[in-house]
Structure formats: structure tokens, C-alpha cells
């Protein structure tokens, strides 16, 4: 009996200990009972108040899929890419913990590339992802809406460094800012929005067709917009009548003919009542004058120059520059041709992205409506010129700068412009944005080809930024970038390991011995 009682007591003690451990573990998982304290100097292990507020008000459940490839980034950025990946994982864990179950995450294994039915590749097809770029991506999704966050530009700002020259020492690549928190919260904000702006593509004048799957069509643009939460439709005003009142954005991409008086009246009324417009001029026909897209845009503060196409020389391996080739028409805008603080171009500039604009027209300012000021968002470099073509046929170009052709040295060419001005008429309730100002937004890009299926993969981020800004879907959350400086003990320094050893092996035990001796002496007296 005594042995049985002892066995029962031991068993009961084990059961109670296990129950206590499970209870403590359960309590630690309750957000309302958990207290987190971040004692790091830069608050590296805590989320900002703005992030916590967004997570608290998140109206839908969201999911984050992590596709981090084995190779972090191309050489010599592997170590930097691995650091950015680890920071993104740590930030994602904080976001998931703080969301109260609204945000879940899953990291996918991309090592088994031969198995097309592996979980990672099935999920990639569900999200519409192709090949994962070096370093991988994070995909934030809520229902059909997705946002792809790239390692460079979205999750971190990376400076590529410079090679050693005769006049300057080599500068290694480095992380400028860590932006995982800002990128995640902005993406969550975006996919959770219930509004789906409606984009209407005008038809009947030779514009890009969003149902055309050929290289010169715009079906990829339609798919990208719908994946980003937009609704799209085609509309011929002459055949289908006035624009629907719920239309948010009208896209006029490369019209080769003039608009009728009825169409112009409808478009002017749309813009006056707070409508939004994305436009690109045609490059094959110099359509100008009354009824043209150029004249319609001139009333908004900008217009394309319908004479000539922009060109720039092609650098050669031997240091010379090639002209006289049709490839000179490929205008490439680098980071220095983008404003650093503009919401359309800021993330592209941080990521060192390029925008490709074949057969582009130059853009110029006109008298803006009251309260408006047209700003450039894309600009060529000083090598560009405007190739006016031959006198017999303006559409025939020799792609060689002639004596009478305008050069960029007299002022860089604008190839992308935007403007915002107050609405001049009442905004229909179907189009009014909640808590939004009644304003008109217009963006003009000098190249229609940049929006085609042929180039959308290269220009996708820029094009989506254009439509998101035009529809006022701006999701910039005030989250300070994390300092990439790592504060660790550098044991490679001379004497560092000896100092750590002395503190851990001698100093701390001696302090404990001294404190114990003092307490013993105090109790005896």
C-alpha cells in the first residue's frame, strides 16, 4: 500500500507538472497575456505603432508565401542577400504573431526543381508566378489579389558598390536600408482593400487591344491589372454610348486616328468630373491637331510632341557609340532619370530597375488647369536626340542625329509626365473614393510599345505603379527603415576572445562569490 501511494504521488506530480507546462505554453501563445519588450538600440525586434494599427484593422485574412531561392543574390551579393532574407523572415514572424491569426505564412522549398507537382511549384502556378528570380520573393495574397515583394528594392535598398579605379578606391556592396516591415504592411494594406477600380480601354481608333495575345497586343497588361485588383473592360464610345459612371480610369493607348466631337465631349466631361486618365501616343502615325490625343492632353497641362521619335546611341564594347541602327529607338531610362520621391518611380529607383520605352515621343508642358502642375516621372539622358525622319516620309528614320534635329543637350527629354488638379465638376457618387479628394489625375508615357505583351515583363512594376497612382491606390505606410548595421562582438579582433573569456570565467563567478560572502557576513552579524 505504501509503495502504491508513493507511485500515485509521483504519477500525480508528473501529471501536474505536465499540465503546468502545457498551461504556461498555452498562456504564452495568448496575445492578450503576452508582453514583449525590445531592448535593442534600433528596436530591431519590435513592430512600429503604424504597423500594429494596420494589423489591428486588417479587414480580411491574408497569407504570405515565401519563395527564397537557395542562392541569395548574384555574385558578389550572396552574403547581403542572405542577410536580407533572414531579416525578412524575422519581420514576417513578428507580423504573424502580432496579427492575431489574420496573417499566416508558409515557406516553400525550391530545391526539388525536377518535380513539377511539388507543393512549391503548385503554389507558384496558383499565384501566377514564373521562374523565381535570384534571391526569391515574398507573395502577399488575400483571395485573388496578390502583391509580389522583391528582395532588392522592396525588402531592402542595396548599393552595388564600385570597382577600384585610378582615382577612387574600391567600395564593397552594402545594405543601405532594410524595408521588410514597410513592404509587408503596404502589401497587406493593398490586398485587403475592398475597392476594385474599373479601367476602361478605349477602342475604335487603332488603340492597343487588351484581348490581343500577340506581341503587339495588351492581354498581359489586362491580366496584370486584374491580378492587382482592377476590373477591366473595352469601350467604344461611338458604338456603346457614354462612359459608364462607375469608370475610374480611362486608358487611351496608342490611338492612330482622331476622336469625334462626341467622343471628345465625353472625355472632357469625364476629366472635369474627377476622372483619371492613362495615355500613350501612337508612334506610327503623326496624328496631331484638332480631335487628336495630343490636343486632348494639352488641356491637362502636357502633350506629346508628334513630330519625330526619340533615339539614343548604342554603346559598343570598344568604347564607341553606334548610330544609324533601328535599335537606337530603344530608349532606356535608368535610376537617374526617375524622381527619387515620386511614388511611381521611388521603388524602381531604389531597386536599380530600368524602364524600356521603344519608339518614344517627347513630352512637353502646356498651360495646366487651375491648381495643377505637370511633373516629369521619366527622363532621357543627355545622349538622346529627336529623330525627325525624312522629308518625304516622316515615318522613315535614319536614326542618325542630323544638324537640324533637336538634341537633349538643350534640355533632357521628358518621356513620362503626371499631373493632379482639382475636379472642375461634381464627381458622380459611383466614382467618388471614400475619404478621397475630388481631383483629376493624368499620366502620359511617351511609348505605347512599353505597354505591349512584348515588353510588359520588363516594365510590369512601372506600369502597375502608374495605374495604382492614377487610381489613388497609394499604400505608403510611415514605417522607418531598419538600420542594417549589425552590433555583434567581433571575435576576430586581437584580444577580443581573451576579454570574453576573462569576463565569463573569472569576473562573473568572482562577483557572485563576493556577493555571497557579503550576504553570509551580514547574516552572522
Short mmCIF file of C-alpha atoms in Angstrom, two decimals:
data_model
loop_
_atom_site.label_atom_id
_atom_site.label_comp_id
_atom_site.label_asym_id
_atom_site.label_seq_id
_atom_site.Cartn_x
_atom_site.Cartn_y
_atom_site.Cartn_z
CA UNK A 1 0.00 0.00 0.00
CA UNK A 2 2.83 2.41 0.85
CA UNK A 3 4.50 1.71 -2.47
CA UNK A 4 1.21 2.27 -4.30
CA UNK A 5 0.65 5.61 -2.54
CA UNK A 6 4.18 6.74 -3.40
CA UNK A 7 3.67 5.67 -7.04
CA UNK A 8 0.39 7.58 -7.18
CA UNK A 9 2.02 10.65 -5.67
CA UNK A 10 4.88 10.50 -8.18
CA UNK A 11 2.42 9.98 -11.06
CA UNK A 12 0.20 12.82 -9.87
CA UNK A 13 3.26 15.07 -9.58
CA UNK A 14 4.29 14.24 -13.15
CA UNK A 15 0.77 14.86 -14.46
CA UNK A 16 0.55 18.19 -12.62
CA UNK A 17 4.00 19.21 -13.87
CA UNK A 18 2.99 18.35 -17.44
CA UNK A 19 -0.31 20.21 -17.05
CA UNK A 20 1.52 23.25 -15.65
CA UNK A 21 3.97 23.21 -18.56
CA UNK A 22 1.12 22.97 -21.09
CA UNK A 23 -0.78 25.73 -19.29
CA UNK A 24 2.23 28.04 -19.34
CA UNK A 25 2.81 27.21 -23.01
CA UNK A 26 -0.86 27.96 -23.83
CA UNK A 27 -0.78 31.21 -21.88
CA UNK A 28 2.36 32.30 -23.71
CA UNK A 29 0.51 31.94 -27.02
CA UNK A 30 -2.31 34.31 -25.98
CA UNK A 31 -1.63 37.78 -27.46
CA UNK A 32 -3.59 39.50 -24.70
CA UNK A 33 -1.41 37.92 -21.97
CA UNK A 34 1.93 38.27 -23.70
CA UNK A 35 4.25 41.18 -23.01
CA UNK A 36 7.14 41.80 -25.39
CA UNK A 37 10.00 44.16 -24.61
CA UNK A 38 12.60 45.16 -27.19
CA UNK A 39 15.77 46.46 -25.56
CA UNK A 40 17.80 46.76 -28.79
CA UNK A 41 19.03 50.23 -29.65
CA UNK A 42 17.29 50.34 -33.03
CA UNK A 43 14.11 48.46 -31.95
CA UNK A 44 15.06 45.66 -34.35
CA UNK A 45 12.74 43.11 -32.73
CA UNK A 46 9.56 45.20 -32.48
CA UNK A 47 6.99 46.49 -34.94
CA UNK A 48 6.17 50.17 -35.28
CA UNK A 49 2.85 51.60 -33.97
CA UNK A 50 1.74 52.26 -37.57
CA UNK A 51 2.21 48.57 -38.40
CA UNK A 52 0.29 47.42 -35.33
CA UNK A 53 -2.57 49.75 -36.22
CA UNK A 54 -2.79 48.37 -39.77
CA UNK A 55 -2.74 44.78 -38.49
CA UNK A 56 -5.44 45.54 -35.92
CA UNK A 57 -7.75 46.98 -38.59
CA UNK A 58 -6.99 44.40 -41.29
CA UNK A 59 -10.47 43.53 -42.66
CA UNK A 60 -9.57 40.18 -44.25
CA UNK A 61 -7.30 37.22 -43.64
CA UNK A 62 -4.08 37.33 -45.62
CA UNK A 63 -1.36 34.85 -46.48
CA UNK A 64 2.34 35.31 -47.15
CA UNK A 65 4.16 32.73 -49.29
CA UNK A 66 7.94 32.78 -49.01
CA UNK A 67 9.89 31.71 -52.10
CA UNK A 68 13.52 32.22 -51.11
CA UNK A 69 15.86 30.51 -53.54
CA UNK A 70 18.95 28.74 -52.30
CA UNK A 71 21.26 31.30 -53.92
CA UNK A 72 20.52 34.58 -52.20
CA UNK A 73 21.60 37.00 -54.93
CA UNK A 74 24.01 37.10 -57.83
CA UNK A 75 27.70 37.39 -57.08
CA UNK A 76 29.13 39.20 -55.18
CA UNK A 77 25.89 39.86 -53.28
CA UNK A 78 25.26 36.39 -51.82
CA UNK A 79 26.05 37.36 -48.21
CA UNK A 80 23.99 40.55 -48.47
CA UNK A 81 21.06 38.62 -49.94
CA UNK A 82 21.20 36.07 -47.13
CA UNK A 83 21.10 38.88 -44.54
CA UNK A 84 18.06 40.45 -46.22
CA UNK A 85 16.32 37.08 -46.34
CA UNK A 86 16.91 36.49 -42.63
CA UNK A 87 15.67 39.99 -41.77
CA UNK A 88 12.53 39.40 -43.86
CA UNK A 89 11.87 36.07 -42.12
CA UNK A 90 12.27 37.67 -38.68
CA UNK A 91 9.98 40.57 -39.59
CA UNK A 92 7.40 38.20 -41.04
CA UNK A 93 7.34 36.20 -37.78
CA UNK A 94 6.68 39.42 -35.84
CA UNK A 95 3.86 40.37 -38.23
CA UNK A 96 2.25 36.92 -37.98
CA UNK A 97 2.46 36.98 -34.17
CA UNK A 98 1.02 40.48 -33.92
CA UNK A 99 -1.83 39.85 -36.38
CA UNK A 100 -3.84 37.65 -34.02
CA UNK A 101 -4.30 34.95 -36.63
CA UNK A 102 -5.24 37.28 -39.51
CA UNK A 103 -1.91 36.71 -41.27
CA UNK A 104 -0.41 33.29 -41.93
CA UNK A 105 2.79 32.37 -43.70
CA UNK A 106 4.39 29.39 -45.41
CA UNK A 107 7.96 29.00 -46.67
CA UNK A 108 8.34 26.81 -49.74
CA UNK A 109 11.22 24.52 -50.63
CA UNK A 110 12.50 25.23 -54.14
CA UNK A 111 15.28 22.63 -54.13
CA UNK A 112 13.36 19.89 -55.97
CA UNK A 113 13.04 21.68 -59.31
CA UNK A 114 12.52 18.44 -61.27
CA UNK A 115 9.23 17.69 -59.50
CA UNK A 116 6.64 19.94 -61.15
CA UNK A 117 3.96 18.69 -58.75
CA UNK A 118 5.87 19.67 -55.62
CA UNK A 119 3.95 21.91 -53.25
CA UNK A 120 6.12 24.95 -54.01
CA UNK A 121 5.58 24.80 -57.78
CA UNK A 122 1.86 24.12 -57.48
CA UNK A 123 1.55 27.22 -55.32
CA UNK A 124 3.62 29.22 -57.81
CA UNK A 125 1.15 28.32 -60.57
CA UNK A 126 -1.76 29.29 -58.33
CA UNK A 127 -0.18 32.71 -57.78
CA UNK A 128 0.74 33.18 -61.43
CA UNK A 129 4.49 33.21 -60.78
CA UNK A 130 7.01 32.17 -63.39
CA UNK A 131 10.64 31.45 -62.62
CA UNK A 132 11.77 32.75 -59.22
CA UNK A 133 14.47 35.40 -59.57
CA UNK A 134 17.77 35.11 -57.65
CA UNK A 135 17.11 35.80 -54.00
CA UNK A 136 13.46 34.85 -54.24
CA UNK A 137 10.30 36.80 -53.47
CA UNK A 138 7.55 37.16 -50.88
CA UNK A 139 3.99 36.95 -52.20
CA UNK A 140 1.25 38.54 -50.09
CA UNK A 141 -2.25 37.42 -51.08
CA UNK A 142 -5.86 37.81 -49.96
CA UNK A 143 -8.25 35.97 -52.23
CA UNK A 144 -7.41 36.71 -55.87
CA UNK A 145 -5.33 39.80 -55.06
CA UNK A 146 -1.59 39.38 -54.82
CA UNK A 147 1.46 41.55 -54.25
CA UNK A 148 4.98 40.37 -55.10
CA UNK A 149 7.81 41.76 -52.94
CA UNK A 150 11.29 41.53 -54.46
CA UNK A 151 14.44 41.17 -52.40
CA UNK A 152 16.08 44.22 -53.94
CA UNK A 153 14.09 47.43 -53.87
CA UNK A 154 11.11 46.17 -51.85
CA UNK A 155 12.67 44.32 -48.89
CA UNK A 156 15.95 46.24 -48.88
CA UNK A 157 17.87 49.03 -50.59
CA UNK A 158 21.21 47.64 -51.77
CA UNK A 159 24.15 49.64 -53.02
CA UNK A 160 26.12 47.66 -55.58
CA UNK A 161 29.47 49.23 -54.76
CA UNK A 162 32.21 50.28 -57.17
CA UNK A 163 35.32 48.69 -58.59
CA UNK A 164 38.70 50.19 -57.89
CA UNK A 165 39.78 52.88 -60.34
CA UNK A 166 42.81 55.10 -60.71
CA UNK A 167 41.04 57.88 -58.85
CA UNK A 168 38.94 56.01 -56.29
CA UNK A 169 39.34 53.02 -54.01
CA UNK A 170 37.04 50.04 -54.34
CA UNK A 171 33.74 50.26 -52.46
CA UNK A 172 32.15 46.93 -51.49
CA UNK A 173 28.40 46.39 -51.90
CA UNK A 174 26.33 47.15 -48.81
CA UNK A 175 22.79 47.27 -47.46
CA UNK A 176 21.56 50.85 -47.27
CA UNK A 177 18.15 50.21 -45.66
CA UNK A 178 16.10 47.21 -44.58
CA UNK A 179 12.46 47.73 -45.62
CA UNK A 180 10.74 44.40 -44.95
CA UNK A 181 8.26 45.85 -42.43
CA UNK A 182 7.26 48.75 -44.67
CA UNK A 183 6.92 46.47 -47.71
CA UNK A 184 4.87 43.83 -45.88
CA UNK A 185 2.46 46.31 -44.31
CA UNK A 186 1.96 48.21 -47.57
CA UNK A 187 1.27 44.94 -49.40
CA UNK A 188 -1.19 43.78 -46.72
CA UNK A 189 -2.92 47.14 -46.92
CA UNK A 190 -3.19 46.82 -50.68
CA UNK A 191 -4.52 43.25 -50.98
CA UNK A 192 -7.04 43.90 -48.20
CA UNK A 193 -8.69 46.86 -49.93
CA UNK A 194 -12.27 46.09 -50.90
CA UNK A 195 -12.42 48.60 -53.78
CA UNK A 196 -11.68 47.36 -57.30
CA UNK A 197 -11.07 50.37 -59.59
CA UNK A 198 -12.52 49.95 -63.05
CA UNK A 199 -10.18 50.53 -66.01
CA UNK A 200 -11.84 51.24 -69.36
CA UNK A 201 -9.75 50.78 -72.54
CA UNK A 202 -10.98 52.95 -75.41
CA UNK A 203 -11.49 51.19 -78.75
CA UNK A 204 -12.22 52.21 -82.32
CA UNK A 205 -9.11 54.29 -83.13
CA UNK A 206 -6.39 51.65 -83.51
CA UNK A 207 -5.53 51.51 -79.79
CA UNK A 208 -3.88 48.57 -78.04
CA UNK A 209 -6.40 45.77 -77.60
CA UNK A 210 -6.45 44.17 -74.10
CA UNK A 211 -7.78 40.93 -75.64
CA UNK A 212 -4.98 40.62 -78.22
CA UNK A 213 -2.48 37.92 -77.21
CA UNK A 214 0.07 38.79 -79.91
CA UNK A 215 3.34 40.57 -79.21
CA UNK A 216 1.74 43.93 -80.12
CA UNK A 217 -1.38 43.28 -78.01
CA UNK A 218 -2.16 44.16 -74.39
CA UNK A 219 -3.59 40.94 -72.96
CA UNK A 220 -0.67 40.70 -70.50
CA UNK A 221 -1.48 44.22 -69.27
CA UNK A 222 -5.12 43.21 -68.73
CA UNK A 223 -4.04 40.11 -66.80
CA UNK A 224 -1.58 42.08 -64.66
CA UNK A 225 -4.18 44.72 -63.80
CA UNK A 226 -6.80 42.15 -62.85
CA UNK A 227 -4.26 40.32 -60.71
CA UNK A 228 -3.59 43.64 -58.97
CA UNK A 229 -7.25 44.12 -58.06
CA UNK A 230 -8.51 46.19 -61.03
CA UNK A 231 -11.53 45.50 -63.20
CA UNK A 232 -11.00 45.94 -66.95
CA UNK A 233 -13.32 46.44 -69.91
CA UNK A 234 -13.21 47.64 -73.55
CA UNK A 235 -15.37 50.54 -74.67
CA UNK A 236 -16.20 52.19 -77.99
CA UNK A 237 -17.99 55.47 -77.24
CA UNK A 238 -19.40 55.79 -80.76
CA UNK A 239 -20.96 52.32 -80.63
CA UNK A 240 -21.66 51.81 -76.91
CA UNK A 241 -22.52 55.31 -75.80
CA UNK A 242 -21.31 57.44 -72.87
CA UNK A 243 -18.73 56.18 -70.41
CA UNK A 244 -20.25 54.22 -67.51
CA UNK A 245 -20.42 56.44 -64.39
CA UNK A 246 -18.53 53.85 -62.30
CA UNK A 247 -15.45 54.12 -64.57
CA UNK A 248 -12.39 55.14 -62.53
CA UNK A 249 -9.63 55.16 -65.18
CA UNK A 250 -9.76 55.59 -68.94
CA UNK A 251 -6.76 54.11 -70.77
CA UNK A 252 -6.06 55.53 -74.25
CA UNK A 253 -3.08 53.55 -75.53
CA UNK A 254 -1.75 54.49 -78.97
CA UNK A 255 -4.73 55.86 -80.93
CA UNK A 256 -3.90 56.11 -84.65
CA UNK A 257 -6.96 58.25 -85.51
CA UNK A 258 -8.63 61.39 -84.17
CA UNK A 259 -11.63 61.33 -81.85
CA UNK A 260 -15.05 62.51 -82.94
CA UNK A 261 -16.67 65.60 -81.41
CA UNK A 262 -18.97 63.33 -79.37
CA UNK A 263 -16.04 61.33 -78.00
CA UNK A 264 -14.06 64.45 -77.12
CA UNK A 265 -17.04 65.92 -75.26
CA UNK A 266 -17.46 62.71 -73.30
CA UNK A 267 -13.75 62.51 -72.42
CA UNK A 268 -13.58 66.18 -71.35
CA UNK A 269 -16.63 65.75 -69.14
CA UNK A 270 -15.06 62.65 -67.62
CA UNK A 271 -11.83 64.50 -66.77
CA UNK A 272 -13.65 67.57 -65.44
CA UNK A 273 -15.63 65.37 -63.04
CA UNK A 274 -12.56 63.89 -61.34
CA UNK A 275 -11.80 61.19 -63.90
CA UNK A 276 -8.40 59.54 -64.23
CA UNK A 277 -6.51 59.07 -67.49
CA UNK A 278 -3.52 56.97 -68.63
CA UNK A 279 -2.46 57.80 -72.19
CA UNK A 280 0.30 56.94 -74.65
CA UNK A 281 0.74 58.41 -78.18
CA UNK A 282 0.93 56.32 -81.34
CA UNK A 283 4.42 56.05 -82.87
CA UNK A 284 3.49 55.09 -86.43
CA UNK A 285 1.17 58.00 -87.27
CA UNK A 286 1.91 61.65 -86.52
CA UNK A 287 -1.74 62.37 -85.63
CA UNK A 288 -1.91 65.93 -84.36
CA UNK A 289 -4.26 68.88 -84.34
CA UNK A 290 -7.99 69.01 -83.70
CA UNK A 291 -9.51 65.83 -82.28
CA UNK A 292 -6.12 64.18 -81.58
CA UNK A 293 -4.90 62.71 -78.33
CA UNK A 294 -2.22 65.41 -78.24
CA UNK A 295 -4.85 68.16 -78.20
CA UNK A 296 -6.89 66.34 -75.54
CA UNK A 297 -3.82 66.04 -73.31
CA UNK A 298 -2.85 69.67 -73.94
CA UNK A 299 -5.88 70.75 -71.88
CA UNK A 300 -4.48 68.83 -68.88
CA UNK A 301 -1.03 70.50 -68.77
CA UNK A 302 1.05 68.25 -71.03
CA UNK A 303 1.16 66.95 -74.58
CA UNK A 304 3.30 64.60 -76.72
CA UNK A 305 5.41 66.11 -79.48
CA UNK A 306 4.02 64.31 -82.50
CA UNK A 307 6.98 65.14 -84.72
CA UNK A 308 9.83 62.64 -84.66
CA UNK A 309 10.79 59.79 -82.33
CA UNK A 310 13.44 59.83 -79.64
CA UNK A 311 16.69 57.92 -80.11
CA UNK A 312 19.95 57.38 -78.28
CA UNK A 313 23.30 55.88 -79.39
CA UNK A 314 24.17 52.29 -78.56
CA UNK A 315 27.40 51.85 -76.52
CA UNK A 316 29.88 49.42 -78.08
CA UNK A 317 32.46 47.19 -76.42
CA UNK A 318 35.32 49.20 -77.92
CA UNK A 319 34.11 52.40 -76.28
CA UNK A 320 32.43 53.91 -79.35
CA UNK A 321 28.70 54.59 -79.79
CA UNK A 322 26.68 53.13 -82.66
CA UNK A 323 24.10 55.22 -84.55
CA UNK A 324 22.13 54.58 -87.73
CA UNK A 325 20.54 51.40 -86.36
CA UNK A 326 16.86 50.86 -85.54
CA UNK A 327 17.90 49.74 -82.05
CA UNK A 328 18.74 53.39 -81.36
CA UNK A 329 14.98 53.82 -80.91
CA UNK A 330 15.14 51.75 -77.71
CA UNK A 331 15.08 54.43 -75.01
CA UNK A 332 16.19 53.03 -71.66
CA UNK A 333 15.54 55.12 -68.54
CA UNK A 334 17.83 54.37 -65.59
CA UNK A 335 17.51 55.44 -61.97
CA UNK A 336 18.98 58.89 -62.56
CA UNK A 337 16.13 59.55 -64.99
CA UNK A 338 13.49 58.97 -62.29
CA UNK A 339 12.49 61.28 -59.39
CA UNK A 340 13.60 59.82 -56.05
CA UNK A 341 10.49 60.89 -54.09
CA UNK A 342 7.74 60.14 -56.61
CA UNK A 343 5.51 57.18 -55.61
CA UNK A 344 5.57 55.85 -59.19
CA UNK A 345 9.35 55.74 -59.53
CA UNK A 346 10.78 55.69 -55.99
CA UNK A 347 10.66 51.87 -55.57
CA UNK A 348 12.07 51.37 -59.08
CA UNK A 349 14.95 53.73 -58.40
CA UNK A 350 15.75 52.04 -55.07
CA UNK A 351 15.79 48.65 -56.80
CA UNK A 352 18.05 49.91 -59.62
CA UNK A 353 15.34 48.98 -62.17
CA UNK A 354 15.10 50.24 -65.74
CA UNK A 355 12.13 51.26 -67.88
CA UNK A 356 12.22 50.36 -71.58
CA UNK A 357 10.50 52.78 -73.97
CA UNK A 358 10.88 51.84 -77.67
CA UNK A 359 9.74 54.37 -80.30
CA UNK A 360 9.00 57.03 -77.69
CA UNK A 361 7.66 60.53 -78.24
CA UNK A 362 8.97 63.50 -76.27
CA UNK A 363 6.52 65.18 -73.88
CA UNK A 364 6.24 68.90 -73.19
CA UNK A 365 4.38 71.07 -70.70
CA UNK A 366 1.35 73.19 -71.63
CA UNK A 367 -0.77 75.60 -69.60
CA UNK A 368 -2.18 73.47 -66.76
CA UNK A 369 -5.71 73.78 -65.34
CA UNK A 370 -6.06 75.91 -62.18
CA UNK A 371 -4.36 74.23 -59.23
CA UNK A 372 -2.30 71.84 -61.36
CA UNK A 373 1.39 71.46 -62.14
CA UNK A 374 2.68 68.84 -64.56
CA UNK A 375 5.72 66.92 -63.24
CA UNK A 376 8.12 64.62 -65.07
CA UNK A 377 8.46 61.00 -63.92
CA UNK A 378 10.73 59.64 -66.68
CA UNK A 379 13.51 61.50 -68.48
CA UNK A 380 16.18 60.57 -71.03
CA UNK A 381 19.91 61.17 -70.57
CA UNK A 382 21.99 63.78 -72.38
CA UNK A 383 22.87 61.46 -75.30
CA UNK A 384 19.33 61.37 -76.73
CA UNK A 385 18.06 63.27 -79.75
CA UNK A 386 14.75 63.58 -81.58
CA UNK A 387 14.97 61.84 -84.93
CA UNK A 388 12.56 63.68 -87.26
CA UNK A 389 12.62 61.23 -90.17
CA UNK A 390 12.91 62.03 -93.85
CA UNK A 391 11.13 64.94 -95.54
CA UNK A 392 9.36 62.61 -97.98
CA UNK A 393 8.01 60.28 -95.30
CA UNK A 394 8.21 61.38 -91.63
CA UNK A 395 7.72 57.73 -90.60
CA UNK A 396 11.06 56.76 -92.20
CA UNK A 397 14.01 57.32 -89.85
CA UNK A 398 17.74 57.04 -90.38
CA UNK A 399 18.45 57.00 -86.60
CA UNK A 400 21.39 59.36 -87.08
CA UNK A 401 21.46 62.78 -85.40
CA UNK A 402 21.18 65.40 -88.12
CA UNK A 403 22.14 69.09 -87.95
CA UNK A 404 18.53 70.29 -87.69
CA UNK A 405 17.35 67.70 -85.15
CA UNK A 406 16.84 68.63 -81.50
CA UNK A 407 19.45 67.24 -79.11
CA UNK A 408 18.90 66.56 -75.41
CA UNK A 409 21.85 68.81 -74.50
CA UNK A 410 19.47 71.76 -74.72
CA UNK A 411 17.29 70.12 -72.05
CA UNK A 412 16.65 66.46 -71.25
CA UNK A 413 13.59 64.97 -72.96
CA UNK A 414 10.61 64.10 -70.78
CA UNK A 415 9.15 60.69 -71.69
CA UNK A 416 6.78 60.32 -68.74
CA UNK A 417 4.68 63.03 -67.03
CA UNK A 418 1.86 63.26 -64.47
CA UNK A 419 -0.46 65.95 -63.15
CA UNK A 420 -3.08 66.35 -60.41
CA UNK A 421 -5.61 69.18 -60.33
CA UNK A 422 -8.96 69.79 -58.57
CA UNK A 423 -12.10 68.47 -60.26
CA UNK A 424 -14.00 71.21 -62.10
CA UNK A 425 -17.42 69.49 -61.89
CA UNK A 426 -19.30 67.30 -59.44
CA UNK A 427 -17.90 63.78 -59.09
CA UNK A 428 -20.52 61.04 -59.66
CA UNK A 429 -21.15 59.03 -56.48
CA UNK A 430 -20.28 55.80 -58.35
CA UNK A 431 -16.77 57.16 -58.94
CA UNK A 432 -16.16 59.01 -55.66
CA UNK A 433 -13.48 57.48 -53.45
CA UNK A 434 -14.19 57.12 -49.71
CA UNK A 435 -12.37 59.90 -47.85
CA UNK A 436 -10.81 60.92 -51.16
CA UNK A 437 -10.42 64.40 -52.62
CA UNK A 438 -12.36 65.25 -55.81
CA UNK A 439 -9.37 65.53 -58.13
CA UNK A 440 -8.30 64.61 -61.64
CA UNK A 441 -5.13 62.60 -62.26
CA UNK A 442 -3.46 62.17 -65.64
CA UNK A 443 -0.35 60.21 -66.64
CA UNK A 444 1.18 60.24 -70.11
CA UNK A 445 4.03 57.91 -71.16
CA UNK A 446 5.77 58.60 -74.46
CA UNK A 447 5.88 54.96 -75.63
CA UNK A 448 2.88 52.75 -76.41
CA UNK A 449 5.13 49.75 -77.10
CA UNK A 450 6.20 49.80 -73.42
CA UNK A 451 2.67 48.57 -72.51
CA UNK A 452 2.53 45.69 -75.01
CA UNK A 453 2.87 41.97 -74.33
CA UNK A 454 6.38 42.11 -75.80
CA UNK A 455 7.74 44.35 -73.03
CA UNK A 456 5.35 44.05 -70.11
CA UNK A 457 7.54 41.52 -68.28
CA UNK A 458 10.31 44.13 -68.23
CA UNK A 459 8.04 47.10 -67.43
CA UNK A 460 5.43 45.39 -65.21
CA UNK A 461 6.32 47.17 -61.97
CA UNK A 462 6.40 50.60 -63.62
CA UNK A 463 3.10 50.06 -65.45
CA UNK A 464 1.31 48.84 -62.32
CA UNK A 465 2.73 51.77 -60.35
CA UNK A 466 1.30 54.12 -62.99
CA UNK A 467 -2.21 52.68 -62.74
CA UNK A 468 -2.09 52.47 -58.93
CA UNK A 469 -1.03 56.09 -58.61
CA UNK A 470 -3.63 57.21 -61.14
CA UNK A 471 -6.40 55.47 -59.18
CA UNK A 472 -5.05 56.94 -55.89
CA UNK A 473 -4.25 53.47 -54.54
CA UNK A 474 -1.21 54.67 -52.63
CA UNK A 475 -0.22 52.48 -49.69
CA UNK A 476 2.86 54.12 -48.28
CA UNK A 477 2.88 53.43 -44.54
CA UNK A 478 5.09 55.60 -42.34
CA UNK A 479 7.48 52.88 -41.16
CA UNK A 480 11.10 53.83 -40.61
CA UNK A 481 13.63 51.66 -42.42
CA UNK A 482 15.73 49.43 -40.18
CA UNK A 483 19.41 50.16 -39.72
CA UNK A 484 21.37 47.38 -41.42
CA UNK A 485 24.31 47.78 -39.03
CA UNK A 486 24.81 44.58 -37.04
CA UNK A 487 26.05 45.03 -33.48
CA UNK A 488 27.90 41.83 -32.58
CA UNK A 489 31.12 41.05 -30.78
CA UNK A 490 33.87 40.77 -33.36
CA UNK A 491 35.94 37.87 -32.04
CA UNK A 492 38.41 38.21 -34.90
CA UNK A 493 39.86 41.35 -33.31
CA UNK A 494 43.07 40.83 -31.27
CA UNK A 495 42.31 40.24 -27.59
CA UNK A 496 38.50 40.09 -28.06
CA UNK A 497 38.22 36.37 -27.25
CA UNK A 498 40.51 36.75 -24.20
CA UNK A 499 38.32 39.57 -22.85
CA UNK A 500 35.16 37.49 -23.29
CA UNK A 501 36.87 34.56 -21.55
CA UNK A 502 38.01 36.69 -18.60
CA UNK A 503 34.52 38.15 -18.09
CA UNK A 504 32.70 34.82 -18.33
CA UNK A 505 35.19 32.57 -16.46
CA UNK A 506 36.65 34.91 -13.82
CA UNK A 507 34.80 38.19 -13.36
CA UNK A 508 31.20 36.95 -13.11
CA UNK A 509 31.98 34.00 -10.75
CA UNK A 510 34.13 36.25 -8.54
CA UNK A 511 31.33 38.81 -8.32
CA UNK A 512 28.89 36.06 -7.31
CA UNK A 513 31.38 34.76 -4.70
CA UNK A 514 31.87 38.27 -3.31
CA UNK A 515 28.12 38.88 -3.13
CA UNK A 516 27.56 35.54 -1.38
CA UNK A 517 30.35 36.21 1.12
CA UNK A 518 28.86 39.63 1.86
CA UNK A 519 25.39 38.19 2.48
CA UNK A 520 26.84 35.45 4.76
CA UNK A 521 28.77 38.02 6.78
CA UNK A 522 25.69 40.23 7.09
CA UNK A 523 23.52 37.38 8.39
CA UNK A 524 26.08 36.39 11.03
CA UNK A 525 26.20 39.93 12.34
#
